[in-house]
JSON list of C-alpha atoms in Angstrom, two decimals:
[
{"chain": "N", "resi": 1, "resn": "MET", "atom": "CA", "xyz": [-0.15, -0.11, -0.14]},
{"chain": "N", "resi": 2, "resn": "ALA", "atom": "CA", "xyz": [2.68, 2.41, 0.98]},
{"chain": "N", "resi": 3, "resn": "ARG", "atom": "CA", "xyz": [4.32, 2.10, -2.54]},
{"chain": "N", "resi": 4, "resn": "VAL", "atom": "CA", "xyz": [1.23, 2.74, -4.36]},
{"chain": "N", "resi": 5, "resn": "ILE", "atom": "CA", "xyz": [0.61, 5.70, -2.30]},
{"chain": "N", "resi": 6, "resn": "GLY", "atom": "CA", "xyz": [4.22, 6.90, -3.27]},
{"chain": "N", "resi": 7, "resn": "ALA", "atom": "CA", "xyz": [3.94, 6.20, -6.92]},
{"chain": "N", "resi": 8, "resn": "LEU", "atom": "CA", "xyz": [0.76, 8.07, -6.73]},
{"chain": "N", "resi": 9, "resn": "ALA", "atom": "CA", "xyz": [2.28, 11.27, -4.84]},
{"chain": "N", "resi": 10, "resn": "ILE", "atom": "CA", "xyz": [5.37, 11.11, -7.64]},
{"chain": "N", "resi": 11, "resn": "ALA", "atom": "CA", "xyz": [2.89, 11.00, -10.63]},
{"chain": "N", "resi": 12, "resn": "GLY", "atom": "CA", "xyz": [1.14, 13.97, -8.74]},
{"chain": "N", "resi": 13, "resn": "ALA", "atom": "CA", "xyz": [3.90, 15.95, -8.24]},
{"chain": "N", "resi": 14, "resn": "THR", "atom": "CA", "xyz": [5.31, 15.38, -11.81]},
{"chain": "N", "resi": 15, "resn": "GLY", "atom": "CA", "xyz": [1.97, 16.08, -13.23]},
{"chain": "N", "resi": 16, "resn": "ALA", "atom": "CA", "xyz": [1.80, 19.33, -11.46]},
{"chain": "N", "resi": 17, "resn": "ALA", "atom": "CA", "xyz": [5.22, 20.46, -12.47]},
{"chain": "N", "resi": 18, "resn": "LEU", "atom": "CA", "xyz": [4.32, 19.83, -15.90]},
{"chain": "N", "resi": 19, "resn": "LEU", "atom": "CA", "xyz": [1.29, 21.97, -15.45]},
{"chain": "N", "resi": 20, "resn": "THR", "atom": "CA", "xyz": [2.96, 24.81, -14.08]},
{"chain": "N", "resi": 21, "resn": "GLY", "atom": "CA", "xyz": [6.05, 24.91, -16.25]},
{"chain": "N", "resi": 22, "resn": "SER", "atom": "CA", "xyz": [8.62, 23.92, -13.35]},
{"chain": "N", "resi": 23, "resn": "GLY", "atom": "CA", "xyz": [10.35, 20.93, -12.66]},
{"chain": "N", "resi": 24, "resn": "ALA", "atom": "CA", "xyz": [10.11, 18.52, -15.24]},
{"chain": "N", "resi": 25, "resn": "ALA", "atom": "CA", "xyz": [9.14, 20.71, -17.98]},
{"chain": "N", "resi": 26, "resn": "SER", "atom": "CA", "xyz": [12.70, 22.14, -18.05]},
{"chain": "N", "resi": 27, "resn": "ALA", "atom": "CA", "xyz": [14.83, 23.08, -21.16]},
{"chain": "N", "resi": 28, "resn": "ALA", "atom": "CA", "xyz": [15.70, 19.27, -20.97]},
{"chain": "N", "resi": 29, "resn": "THR", "atom": "CA", "xyz": [12.35, 18.28, -22.11]},
{"chain": "N", "resi": 30, "resn": "LEU", "atom": "CA", "xyz": [12.21, 20.65, -25.07]},
{"chain": "N", "resi": 31, "resn": "PRO", "atom": "CA", "xyz": [12.16, 18.72, -28.50]},
{"chain": "N", "resi": 32, "resn": "GLY", "atom": "CA", "xyz": [15.88, 18.13, -29.34]},
{"chain": "N", "resi": 33, "resn": "CYS", "atom": "CA", "xyz": [17.04, 18.97, -25.93]},
{"chain": "N", "resi": 34, "resn": "GLY", "atom": "CA", "xyz": [17.23, 15.36, -24.44]},
{"chain": "N", "resi": 35, "resn": "ALA", "atom": "CA", "xyz": [20.16, 14.32, -26.83]},
{"chain": "N", "resi": 36, "resn": "PRO", "atom": "CA", "xyz": [22.30, 11.53, -25.14]},
{"chain": "N", "resi": 37, "resn": "ARG", "atom": "CA", "xyz": [26.01, 11.94, -24.36]},
{"chain": "N", "resi": 38, "resn": "PRO", "atom": "CA", "xyz": [27.85, 11.11, -27.56]},
{"chain": "N", "resi": 39, "resn": "VAL", "atom": "CA", "xyz": [31.05, 9.51, -28.17]},
{"chain": "N", "resi": 40, "resn": "ASN", "atom": "CA", "xyz": [34.29, 10.72, -28.47]},
{"chain": "N", "resi": 41, "resn": "VAL", "atom": "CA", "xyz": [35.31, 10.03, -32.27]},
{"chain": "N", "resi": 42, "resn": "ASP", "atom": "CA", "xyz": [37.13, 13.70, -33.26]},
{"chain": "N", "resi": 43, "resn": "SER", "atom": "CA", "xyz": [40.66, 14.58, -32.10]},
{"chain": "N", "resi": 44, "resn": "GLY", "atom": "CA", "xyz": [40.02, 18.23, -32.93]},
{"chain": "N", "resi": 45, "resn": "TRP", "atom": "CA", "xyz": [40.19, 21.54, -30.87]},
{"chain": "N", "resi": 46, "resn": "GLY", "atom": "CA", "xyz": [38.83, 24.87, -31.18]},
{"chain": "N", "resi": 47, "resn": "VAL", "atom": "CA", "xyz": [39.23, 28.08, -29.46]},
{"chain": "N", "resi": 48, "resn": "MET", "atom": "CA", "xyz": [35.98, 30.13, -28.34]},
{"chain": "N", "resi": 49, "resn": "GLY", "atom": "CA", "xyz": [35.60, 33.59, -30.48]},
{"chain": "N", "resi": 50, "resn": "GLY", "atom": "CA", "xyz": [33.90, 35.23, -27.38]},
{"chain": "N", "resi": 51, "resn": "SER", "atom": "CA", "xyz": [31.45, 34.57, -24.60]},
{"chain": "N", "resi": 52, "resn": "PHE", "atom": "CA", "xyz": [28.81, 32.08, -24.99]},
{"chain": "N", "resi": 53, "resn": "ASN", "atom": "CA", "xyz": [26.97, 29.53, -23.16]},
{"chain": "N", "resi": 54, "resn": "LEU", "atom": "CA", "xyz": [28.03, 26.04, -23.38]},
{"chain": "N", "resi": 55, "resn": "LYS", "atom": "CA", "xyz": [24.21, 24.06, -24.23]},
{"chain": "N", "resi": 56, "resn": "THR", "atom": "CA", "xyz": [22.87, 20.79, -23.10]},
{"chain": "N", "resi": 57, "resn": "ALA", "atom": "CA", "xyz": [21.85, 19.92, -26.48]},
{"chain": "N", "resi": 58, "resn": "PRO", "atom": "CA", "xyz": [22.89, 21.47, -30.11]},
{"chain": "N", "resi": 59, "resn": "TYR", "atom": "CA", "xyz": [20.16, 23.87, -29.86]},
{"chain": "N", "resi": 60, "resn": "ALA", "atom": "CA", "xyz": [20.11, 27.43, -28.45]},
{"chain": "N", "resi": 61, "resn": "LYS", "atom": "CA", "xyz": [16.68, 26.88, -26.71]},
{"chain": "N", "resi": 62, "resn": "CYS", "atom": "CA", "xyz": [18.07, 23.97, -24.78]},
{"chain": "N", "resi": 63, "resn": "GLY", "atom": "CA", "xyz": [19.38, 24.45, -21.35]},
{"chain": "N", "resi": 64, "resn": "ASN", "atom": "CA", "xyz": [23.05, 26.04, -20.21]},
{"chain": "N", "resi": 65, "resn": "VAL", "atom": "CA", "xyz": [25.98, 23.91, -19.05]},
{"chain": "N", "resi": 66, "resn": "THR", "atom": "CA", "xyz": [28.01, 26.89, -18.30]},
{"chain": "N", "resi": 67, "resn": "ARG", "atom": "CA", "xyz": [29.61, 29.84, -19.73]},
{"chain": "N", "resi": 68, "resn": "VAL", "atom": "CA", "xyz": [32.77, 29.46, -21.96]},
{"chain": "N", "resi": 69, "resn": "HIS", "atom": "CA", "xyz": [34.91, 32.71, -22.34]},
{"chain": "N", "resi": 70, "resn": "ALA", "atom": "CA", "xyz": [36.72, 34.28, -25.42]},
{"chain": "N", "resi": 71, "resn": "GLY", "atom": "CA", "xyz": [39.92, 32.38, -25.55]},
{"chain": "N", "resi": 72, "resn": "GLN", "atom": "CA", "xyz": [39.16, 29.28, -23.82]},
{"chain": "N", "resi": 73, "resn": "VAL", "atom": "CA", "xyz": [40.45, 25.93, -25.85]},
{"chain": "N", "resi": 74, "resn": "LEU", "atom": "CA", "xyz": [37.35, 23.27, -26.30]},
{"chain": "N", "resi": 75, "resn": "TYR", "atom": "CA", "xyz": [38.13, 19.53, -27.11]},
{"chain": "N", "resi": 76, "resn": "PHE", "atom": "CA", "xyz": [36.03, 18.07, -29.86]},
{"chain": "N", "resi": 77, "resn": "HIS", "atom": "CA", "xyz": [34.28, 14.91, -29.51]},
{"chain": "N", "resi": 78, "resn": "CYS", "atom": "CA", "xyz": [32.08, 15.14, -32.69]},
{"chain": "N", "resi": 79, "resn": "TRP", "atom": "CA", "xyz": [29.84, 16.90, -35.03]},
{"chain": "N", "resi": 80, "resn": "THR", "atom": "CA", "xyz": [26.46, 17.26, -35.81]},
{"chain": "N", "resi": 81, "resn": "ARG", "atom": "CA", "xyz": [23.85, 19.63, -37.89]},
{"chain": "N", "resi": 82, "resn": "ASN", "atom": "CA", "xyz": [20.65, 20.36, -36.27]},
{"chain": "N", "resi": 83, "resn": "GLU", "atom": "CA", "xyz": [16.97, 20.73, -37.64]},
{"chain": "N", "resi": 84, "resn": "TYR", "atom": "CA", "xyz": [18.12, 24.24, -38.77]},
{"chain": "N", "resi": 85, "resn": "GLY", "atom": "CA", "xyz": [20.85, 23.53, -40.57]},
{"chain": "N", "resi": 86, "resn": "ARG", "atom": "CA", "xyz": [23.49, 25.08, -38.10]},
{"chain": "N", "resi": 87, "resn": "HIS", "atom": "CA", "xyz": [26.44, 22.90, -37.29]},
{"chain": "N", "resi": 88, "resn": "TRP", "atom": "CA", "xyz": [27.35, 21.75, -33.79]},
{"chain": "N", "resi": 89, "resn": "VAL", "atom": "CA", "xyz": [30.59, 20.13, -31.73]},
{"chain": "N", "resi": 90, "resn": "TYR", "atom": "CA", "xyz": [30.19, 18.22, -28.69]},
{"chain": "N", "resi": 91, "resn": "VAL", "atom": "CA", "xyz": [32.84, 19.38, -26.74]},
{"chain": "N", "resi": 92, "resn": "ARG", "atom": "CA", "xyz": [35.14, 19.12, -23.17]},
{"chain": "N", "resi": 93, "resn": "VAL", "atom": "CA", "xyz": [36.30, 22.65, -21.84]},
{"chain": "N", "resi": 94, "resn": "LYS", "atom": "CA", "xyz": [39.94, 22.24, -21.71]},
{"chain": "N", "resi": 95, "resn": "GLY", "atom": "CA", "xyz": [41.55, 21.76, -18.07]},
{"chain": "N", "resi": 96, "resn": "THR", "atom": "CA", "xyz": [37.85, 20.75, -16.71]},
{"chain": "N", "resi": 97, "resn": "GLY", "atom": "CA", "xyz": [35.43, 17.59, -17.29]},
{"chain": "N", "resi": 98, "resn": "THR", "atom": "CA", "xyz": [32.86, 19.84, -18.30]},
{"chain": "N", "resi": 99, "resn": "HIS", "atom": "CA", "xyz": [31.20, 18.99, -21.43]},
{"chain": "N", "resi": 100, "resn": "GLY", "atom": "CA", "xyz": [28.40, 19.92, -23.78]},
{"chain": "N", "resi": 101, "resn": "TRP", "atom": "CA", "xyz": [27.52, 21.60, -26.95]},
{"chain": "N", "resi": 102, "resn": "MET", "atom": "CA", "xyz": [28.78, 24.58, -28.89]},
{"chain": "N", "resi": 103, "resn": "SER", "atom": "CA", "xyz": [28.02, 26.36, -32.11]},
{"chain": "N", "resi": 104, "resn": "LYS", "atom": "CA", "xyz": [30.65, 26.25, -34.87]},
{"chain": "N", "resi": 105, "resn": "ASP", "atom": "CA", "xyz": [29.76, 29.75, -35.28]},
{"chain": "N", "resi": 106, "resn": "ASN", "atom": "CA", "xyz": [31.21, 30.79, -31.74]},
{"chain": "N", "resi": 107, "resn": "LEU", "atom": "CA", "xyz": [34.29, 29.45, -32.69]},
{"chain": "N", "resi": 108, "resn": "ARG", "atom": "CA", "xyz": [37.45, 31.49, -33.82]},
{"chain": "N", "resi": 109, "resn": "THR", "atom": "CA", "xyz": [39.79, 28.51, -34.39]},
{"chain": "N", "resi": 110, "resn": "ILE", "atom": "CA", "xyz": [39.19, 25.33, -35.52]},
{"chain": "N", "resi": 111, "resn": "ARG", "atom": "CA", "xyz": [42.14, 22.79, -35.76]},
{"chain": "N", "resi": 112, "resn": "ASN", "atom": "CA", "xyz": [42.91, 18.95, -36.23]},
{"chain": "N", "resi": 113, "resn": "THR", "atom": "CA", "xyz": [39.54, 18.14, -36.64]},
{"chain": "N", "resi": 114, "resn": "GLN", "atom": "CA", "xyz": [38.08, 14.74, -38.54]},
{"chain": "N", "resi": 115, "resn": "ARG", "atom": "CA", "xyz": [34.81, 16.26, -38.33]},
{"chain": "N", "resi": 116, "resn": "GLN", "atom": "CA", "xyz": [33.49, 12.81, -37.23]},
{"chain": "N", "resi": 117, "resn": "ALA", "atom": "CA", "xyz": [29.46, 13.25, -37.01]},
{"chain": "N", "resi": 118, "resn": "CYS", "atom": "CA", "xyz": [28.00, 11.81, -33.44]},
{"chain": "N", "resi": 119, "resn": "GLY", "atom": "CA", "xyz": [26.76, 8.66, -35.28]},
{"chain": "N", "resi": 120, "resn": "GLY", "atom": "CA", "xyz": [30.14, 7.86, -36.53]},
{"chain": "N", "resi": 121, "resn": "GLU", "atom": "CA", "xyz": [29.57, 8.87, -40.18]},
{"chain": "N", "resi": 122, "resn": "ASP", "atom": "CA", "xyz": [32.84, 11.57, -41.84]},
{"chain": "N", "resi": 123, "resn": "HIS", "atom": "CA", "xyz": [30.87, 14.79, -42.05]},
{"chain": "N", "resi": 124, "resn": "ARG", "atom": "CA", "xyz": [33.34, 17.06, -44.17]},
{"chain": "N", "resi": 125, "resn": "ASP", "atom": "CA", "xyz": [30.36, 19.31, -44.98]},
{"chain": "N", "resi": 126, "resn": "TYR", "atom": "CA", "xyz": [30.98, 20.91, -41.38]},
{"chain": "N", "resi": 127, "resn": "ARG", "atom": "CA", "xyz": [33.64, 23.18, -42.17]}
]
């Protein structure tokens, strides 16, 4: 009986969060924002051209991981193109364990990349 009551309480709280726009209805639940963590198939790196938010998925509307500043180095893991045709790279911020997505447009330097897609195929059109 306690399990049933507990399950109902969780279901009720989740439903309330969805109705009020809080909690479970965060940026991570927006379409395209629940992307899984990709594998590291690219050994390239890039330098930030300005200060921009590292994102949870390859869309500007998705949640922020952290702010990355001009001159910081990002190590590439893989590339993708979102539904708007924008190129994004999954990265790790140099000197940290912080990972996330950065738009190619925010990088001033791109070096040594194989431009490997997050699905494993090679995408030379990510230049």
